[in-house]
PDB file of C-alpha atoms in Angstrom:
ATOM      1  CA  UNK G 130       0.000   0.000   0.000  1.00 90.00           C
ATOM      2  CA  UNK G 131       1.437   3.347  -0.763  1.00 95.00           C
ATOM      3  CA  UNK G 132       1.510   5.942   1.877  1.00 97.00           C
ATOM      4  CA  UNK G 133       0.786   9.946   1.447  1.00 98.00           C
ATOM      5  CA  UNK G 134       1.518  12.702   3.881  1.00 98.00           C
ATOM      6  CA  UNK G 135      -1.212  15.603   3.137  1.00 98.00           C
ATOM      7  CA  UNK G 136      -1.499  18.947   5.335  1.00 96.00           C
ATOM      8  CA  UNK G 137      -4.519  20.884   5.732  1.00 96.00           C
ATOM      9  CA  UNK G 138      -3.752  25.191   5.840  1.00 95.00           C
ATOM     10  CA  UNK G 139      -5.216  28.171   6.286  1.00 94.00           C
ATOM     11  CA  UNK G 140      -7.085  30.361   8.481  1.00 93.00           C
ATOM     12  CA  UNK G 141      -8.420  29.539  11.508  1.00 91.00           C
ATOM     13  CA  UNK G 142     -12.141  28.405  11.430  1.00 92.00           C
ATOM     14  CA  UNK G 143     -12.328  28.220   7.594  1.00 95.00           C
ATOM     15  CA  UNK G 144     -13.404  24.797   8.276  1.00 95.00           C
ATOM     16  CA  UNK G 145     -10.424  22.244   7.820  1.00 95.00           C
ATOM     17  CA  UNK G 146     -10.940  20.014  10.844  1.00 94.00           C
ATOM     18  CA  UNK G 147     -15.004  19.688   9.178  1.00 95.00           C
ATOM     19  CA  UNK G 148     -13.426  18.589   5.734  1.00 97.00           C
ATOM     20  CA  UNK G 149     -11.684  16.407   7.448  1.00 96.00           C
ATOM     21  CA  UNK G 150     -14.426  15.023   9.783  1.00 95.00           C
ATOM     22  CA  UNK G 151     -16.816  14.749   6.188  1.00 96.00           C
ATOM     23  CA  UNK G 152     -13.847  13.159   4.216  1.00 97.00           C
ATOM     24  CA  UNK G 153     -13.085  10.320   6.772  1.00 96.00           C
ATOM     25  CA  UNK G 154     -16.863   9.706   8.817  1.00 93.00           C
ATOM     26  CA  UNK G 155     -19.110  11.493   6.213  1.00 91.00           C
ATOM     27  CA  UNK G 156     -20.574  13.617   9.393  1.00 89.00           C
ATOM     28  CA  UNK G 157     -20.627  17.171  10.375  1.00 87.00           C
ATOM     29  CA  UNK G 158     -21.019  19.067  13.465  1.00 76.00           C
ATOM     30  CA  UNK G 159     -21.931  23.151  13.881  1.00 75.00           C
ATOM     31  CA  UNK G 160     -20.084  22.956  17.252  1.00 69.00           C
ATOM     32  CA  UNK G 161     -16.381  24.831  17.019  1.00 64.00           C
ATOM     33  CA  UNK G 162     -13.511  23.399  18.421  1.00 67.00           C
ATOM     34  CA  UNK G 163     -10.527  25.007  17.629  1.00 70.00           C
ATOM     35  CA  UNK G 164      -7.427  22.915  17.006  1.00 73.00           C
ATOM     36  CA  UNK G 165      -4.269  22.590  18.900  1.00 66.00           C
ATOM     37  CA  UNK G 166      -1.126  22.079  17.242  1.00 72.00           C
ATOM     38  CA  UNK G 167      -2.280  19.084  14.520  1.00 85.00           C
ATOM     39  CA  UNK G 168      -4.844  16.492  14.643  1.00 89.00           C
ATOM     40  CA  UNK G 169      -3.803  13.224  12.616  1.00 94.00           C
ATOM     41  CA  UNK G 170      -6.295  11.333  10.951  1.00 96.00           C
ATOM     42  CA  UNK G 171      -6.328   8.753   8.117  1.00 96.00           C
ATOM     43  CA  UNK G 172      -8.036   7.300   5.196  1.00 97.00           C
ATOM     44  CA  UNK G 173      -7.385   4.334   2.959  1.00 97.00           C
ATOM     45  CA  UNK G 174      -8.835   5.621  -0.703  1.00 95.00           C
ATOM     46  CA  UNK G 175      -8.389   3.870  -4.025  1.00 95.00           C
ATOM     47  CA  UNK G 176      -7.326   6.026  -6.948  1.00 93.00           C
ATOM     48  CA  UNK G 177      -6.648   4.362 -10.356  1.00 91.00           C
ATOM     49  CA  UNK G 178      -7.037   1.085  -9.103  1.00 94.00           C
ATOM     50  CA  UNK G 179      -4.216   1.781  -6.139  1.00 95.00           C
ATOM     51  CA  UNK G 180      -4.647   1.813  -2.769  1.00 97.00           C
ATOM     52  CA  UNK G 181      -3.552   4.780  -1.090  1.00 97.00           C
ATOM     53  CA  UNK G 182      -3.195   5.284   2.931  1.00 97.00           C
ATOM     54  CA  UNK G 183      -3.539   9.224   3.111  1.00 98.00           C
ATOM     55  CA  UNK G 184      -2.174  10.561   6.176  1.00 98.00           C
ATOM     56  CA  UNK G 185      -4.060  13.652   6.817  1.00 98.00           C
ATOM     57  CA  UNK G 186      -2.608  16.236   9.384  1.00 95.00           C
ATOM     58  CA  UNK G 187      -5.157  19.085   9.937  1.00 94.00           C
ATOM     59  CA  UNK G 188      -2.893  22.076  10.944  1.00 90.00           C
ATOM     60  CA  UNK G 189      -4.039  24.590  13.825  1.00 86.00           C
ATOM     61  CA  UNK G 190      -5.590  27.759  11.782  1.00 79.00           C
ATOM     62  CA  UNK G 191      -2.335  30.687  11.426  1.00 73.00           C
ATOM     63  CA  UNK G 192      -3.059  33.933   9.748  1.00 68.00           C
ATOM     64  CA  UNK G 193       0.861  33.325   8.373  1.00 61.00           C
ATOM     65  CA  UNK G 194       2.017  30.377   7.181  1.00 69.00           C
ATOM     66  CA  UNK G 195       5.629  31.281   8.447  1.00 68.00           C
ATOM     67  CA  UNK G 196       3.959  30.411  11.814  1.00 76.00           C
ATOM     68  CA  UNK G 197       3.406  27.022  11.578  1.00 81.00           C
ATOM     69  CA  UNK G 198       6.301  24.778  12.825  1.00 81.00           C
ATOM     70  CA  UNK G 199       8.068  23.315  10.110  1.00 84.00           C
ATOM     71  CA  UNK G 200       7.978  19.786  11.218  1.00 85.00           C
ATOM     72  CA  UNK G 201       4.085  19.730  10.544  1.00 90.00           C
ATOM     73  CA  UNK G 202       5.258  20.409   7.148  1.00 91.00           C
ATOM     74  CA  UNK G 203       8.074  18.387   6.215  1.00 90.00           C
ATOM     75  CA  UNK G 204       7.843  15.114   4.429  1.00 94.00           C
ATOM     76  CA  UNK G 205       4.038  15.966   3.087  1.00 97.00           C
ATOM     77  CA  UNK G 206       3.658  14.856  -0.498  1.00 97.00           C
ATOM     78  CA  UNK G 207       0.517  17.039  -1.012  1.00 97.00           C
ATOM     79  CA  UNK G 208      -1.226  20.423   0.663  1.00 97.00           C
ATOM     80  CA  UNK G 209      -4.865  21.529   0.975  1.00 97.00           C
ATOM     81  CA  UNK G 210      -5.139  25.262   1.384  1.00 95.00           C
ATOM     82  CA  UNK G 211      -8.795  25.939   2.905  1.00 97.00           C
ATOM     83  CA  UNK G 212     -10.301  29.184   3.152  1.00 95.00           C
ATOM     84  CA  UNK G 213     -14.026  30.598   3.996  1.00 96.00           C
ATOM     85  CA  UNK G 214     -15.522  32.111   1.136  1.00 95.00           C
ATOM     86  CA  UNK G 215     -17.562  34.200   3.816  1.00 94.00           C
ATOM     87  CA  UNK G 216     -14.354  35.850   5.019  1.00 94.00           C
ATOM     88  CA  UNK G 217     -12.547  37.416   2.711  1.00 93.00           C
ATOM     89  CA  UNK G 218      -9.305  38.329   5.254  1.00 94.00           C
ATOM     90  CA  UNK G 219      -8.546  34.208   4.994  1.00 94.00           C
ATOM     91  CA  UNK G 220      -7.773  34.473   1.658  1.00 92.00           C
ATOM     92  CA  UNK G 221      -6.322  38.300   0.701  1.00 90.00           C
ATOM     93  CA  UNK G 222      -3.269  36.913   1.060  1.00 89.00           C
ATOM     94  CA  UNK G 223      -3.714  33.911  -0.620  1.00 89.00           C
ATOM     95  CA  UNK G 224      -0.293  34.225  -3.351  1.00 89.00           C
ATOM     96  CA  UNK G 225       1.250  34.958  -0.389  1.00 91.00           C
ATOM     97  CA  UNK G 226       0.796  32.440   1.685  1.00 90.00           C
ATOM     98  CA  UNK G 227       1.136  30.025  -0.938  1.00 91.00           C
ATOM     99  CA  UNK G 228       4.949  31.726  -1.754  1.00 92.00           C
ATOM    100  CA  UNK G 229       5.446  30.797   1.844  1.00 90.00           C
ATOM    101  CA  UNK G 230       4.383  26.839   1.864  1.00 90.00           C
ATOM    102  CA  UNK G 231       6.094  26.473  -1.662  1.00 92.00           C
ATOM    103  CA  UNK G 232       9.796  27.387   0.470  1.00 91.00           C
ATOM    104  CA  UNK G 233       9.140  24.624   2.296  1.00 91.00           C
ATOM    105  CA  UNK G 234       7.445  21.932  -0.023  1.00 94.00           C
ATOM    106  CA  UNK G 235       8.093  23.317  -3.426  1.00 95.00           C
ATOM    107  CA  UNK G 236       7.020  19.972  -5.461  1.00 95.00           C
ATOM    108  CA  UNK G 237       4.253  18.519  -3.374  1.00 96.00           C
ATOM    109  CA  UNK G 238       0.892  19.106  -5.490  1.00 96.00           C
ATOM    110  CA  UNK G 239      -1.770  22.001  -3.702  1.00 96.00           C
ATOM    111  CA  UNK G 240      -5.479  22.021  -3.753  1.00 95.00           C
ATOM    112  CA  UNK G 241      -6.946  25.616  -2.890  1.00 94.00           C
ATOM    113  CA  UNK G 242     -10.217  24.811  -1.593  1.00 96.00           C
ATOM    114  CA  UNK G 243     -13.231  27.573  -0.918  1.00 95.00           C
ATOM    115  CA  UNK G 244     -14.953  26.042   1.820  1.00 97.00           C
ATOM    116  CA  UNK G 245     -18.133  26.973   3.021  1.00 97.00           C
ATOM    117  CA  UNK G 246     -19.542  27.262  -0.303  1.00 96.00           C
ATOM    118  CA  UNK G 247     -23.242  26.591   0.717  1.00 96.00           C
ATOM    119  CA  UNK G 248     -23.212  29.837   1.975  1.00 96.00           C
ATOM    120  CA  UNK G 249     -23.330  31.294  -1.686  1.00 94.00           C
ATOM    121  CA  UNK G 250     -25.314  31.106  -4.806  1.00 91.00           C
ATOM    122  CA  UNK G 251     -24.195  29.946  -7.859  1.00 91.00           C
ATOM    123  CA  UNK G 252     -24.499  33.793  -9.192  1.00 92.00           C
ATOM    124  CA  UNK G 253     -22.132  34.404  -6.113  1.00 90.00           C
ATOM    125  CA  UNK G 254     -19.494  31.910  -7.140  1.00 88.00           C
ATOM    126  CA  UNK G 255     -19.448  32.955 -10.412  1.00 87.00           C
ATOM    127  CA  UNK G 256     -18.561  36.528  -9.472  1.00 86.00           C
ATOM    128  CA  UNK G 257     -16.288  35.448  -6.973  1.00 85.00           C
ATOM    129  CA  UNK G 258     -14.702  33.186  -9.156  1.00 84.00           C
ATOM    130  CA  UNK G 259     -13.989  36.120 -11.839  1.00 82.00           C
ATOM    131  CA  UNK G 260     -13.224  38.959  -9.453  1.00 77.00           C
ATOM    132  CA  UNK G 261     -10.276  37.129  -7.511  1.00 76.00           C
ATOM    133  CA  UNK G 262      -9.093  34.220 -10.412  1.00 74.00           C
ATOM    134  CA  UNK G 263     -10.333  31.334  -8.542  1.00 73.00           C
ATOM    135  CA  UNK G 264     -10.064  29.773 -11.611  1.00 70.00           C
ATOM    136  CA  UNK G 265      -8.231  26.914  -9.811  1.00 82.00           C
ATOM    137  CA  UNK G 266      -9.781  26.900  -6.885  1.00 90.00           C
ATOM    138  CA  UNK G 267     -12.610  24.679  -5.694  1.00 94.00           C
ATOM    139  CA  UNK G 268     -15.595  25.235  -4.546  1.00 95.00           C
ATOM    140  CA  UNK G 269     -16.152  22.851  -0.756  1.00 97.00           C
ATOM    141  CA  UNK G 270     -18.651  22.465   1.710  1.00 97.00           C
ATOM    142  CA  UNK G 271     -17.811  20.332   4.747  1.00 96.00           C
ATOM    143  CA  UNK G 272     -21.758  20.530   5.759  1.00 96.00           C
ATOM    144  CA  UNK G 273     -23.074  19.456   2.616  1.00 97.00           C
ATOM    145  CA  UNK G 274     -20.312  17.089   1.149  1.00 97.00           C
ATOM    146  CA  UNK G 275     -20.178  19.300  -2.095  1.00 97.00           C
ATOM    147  CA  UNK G 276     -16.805  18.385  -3.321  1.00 97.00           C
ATOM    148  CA  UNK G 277     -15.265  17.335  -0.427  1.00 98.00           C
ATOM    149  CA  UNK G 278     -14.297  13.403  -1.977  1.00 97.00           C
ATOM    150  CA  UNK G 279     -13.558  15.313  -4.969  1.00 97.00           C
ATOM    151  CA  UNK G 280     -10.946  17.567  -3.545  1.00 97.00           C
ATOM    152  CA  UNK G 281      -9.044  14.724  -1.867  1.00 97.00           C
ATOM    153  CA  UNK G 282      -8.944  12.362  -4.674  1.00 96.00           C
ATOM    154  CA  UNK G 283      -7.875  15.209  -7.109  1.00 95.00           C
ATOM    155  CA  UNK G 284      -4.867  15.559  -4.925  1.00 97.00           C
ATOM    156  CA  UNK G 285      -4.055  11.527  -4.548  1.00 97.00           C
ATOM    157  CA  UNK G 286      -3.920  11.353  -8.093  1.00 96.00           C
ATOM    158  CA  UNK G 287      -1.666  14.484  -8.350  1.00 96.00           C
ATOM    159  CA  UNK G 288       0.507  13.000  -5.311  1.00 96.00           C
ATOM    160  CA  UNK G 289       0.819  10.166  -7.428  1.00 96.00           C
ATOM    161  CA  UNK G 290       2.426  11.522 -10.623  1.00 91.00           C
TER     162      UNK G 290
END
């Protein structure tokens, strides 16, 4: 079985520990608990007829990525970068913050995600989408499922390219 390292970033409460919770149980909770360091949790998916043991480390919320202790980050073959589509100070610096992980891990594939998507219309994406170049960015909702399998297993097959 092959093994993957992936790390959940961002902001904290854009909703990383739910994608997590939907990914692995397929439940959600409205209740907040803010994380502590990193919470490890795993999942055994099958991409391409491989079996793939994904190693997810959900990262406490930073507003810099410069913050978070570089052991969290090293050996991770792939990154999810979650932000709240409600707030727009968790992703303004966005390029940024994405300049910062890429020091670090500068081959491992990245996934931006827009969580909390069921908060917007479909008009509302769309405008989002063309005002700030989310053009490779999708669209998540931890409460609803939208696109939460499809985020993960669009970065196992990238992690295994």
């Amino acid at each position: 079985m092959i093994n993957k390292k992936v790390i959940l970033v961002g902001h904290f409460g854009v909703g990383k520990t739910s994608l997590v919770r939907q990914f692995v149980h397929q439940k959600f909770s409205d209740s907040y608990l803010t994380t502590i360091g990193v919470k490890i949790d795993k999942k055994v998916v099958t991409v391409d007829q491989k079996e793939v043991n994904i190693v997810l480390w959900d990262i406490a919320g930073e507003d810099a990525m410069k913050k978070i202790p570089s052991s969290y980050k090293l050996g991770a073959h792939g990154i999810l970068y979650v932000f709240d589509v409600t707030r727009p100070t968790t992703y303004k610096d966005l390029d940024q913050h994405i300049s910062e992980l890429r020091m670090t891990l500068p081959d491992a594939p990245l996934v931006k995600l827009a969580n909390k998507s069921d908060m917007l219309t479909e008009s509302m994406k769309s405008d989002l989408t063309k005002e700030l170049d989310f053009s490779e960015v999708l669209f998540t909702s931890a409460k609803t499922g939208e696109n939460v399998e499809t985020a993960f297993t669009n970065l196992t097959k990238e992690m295994l390219q």
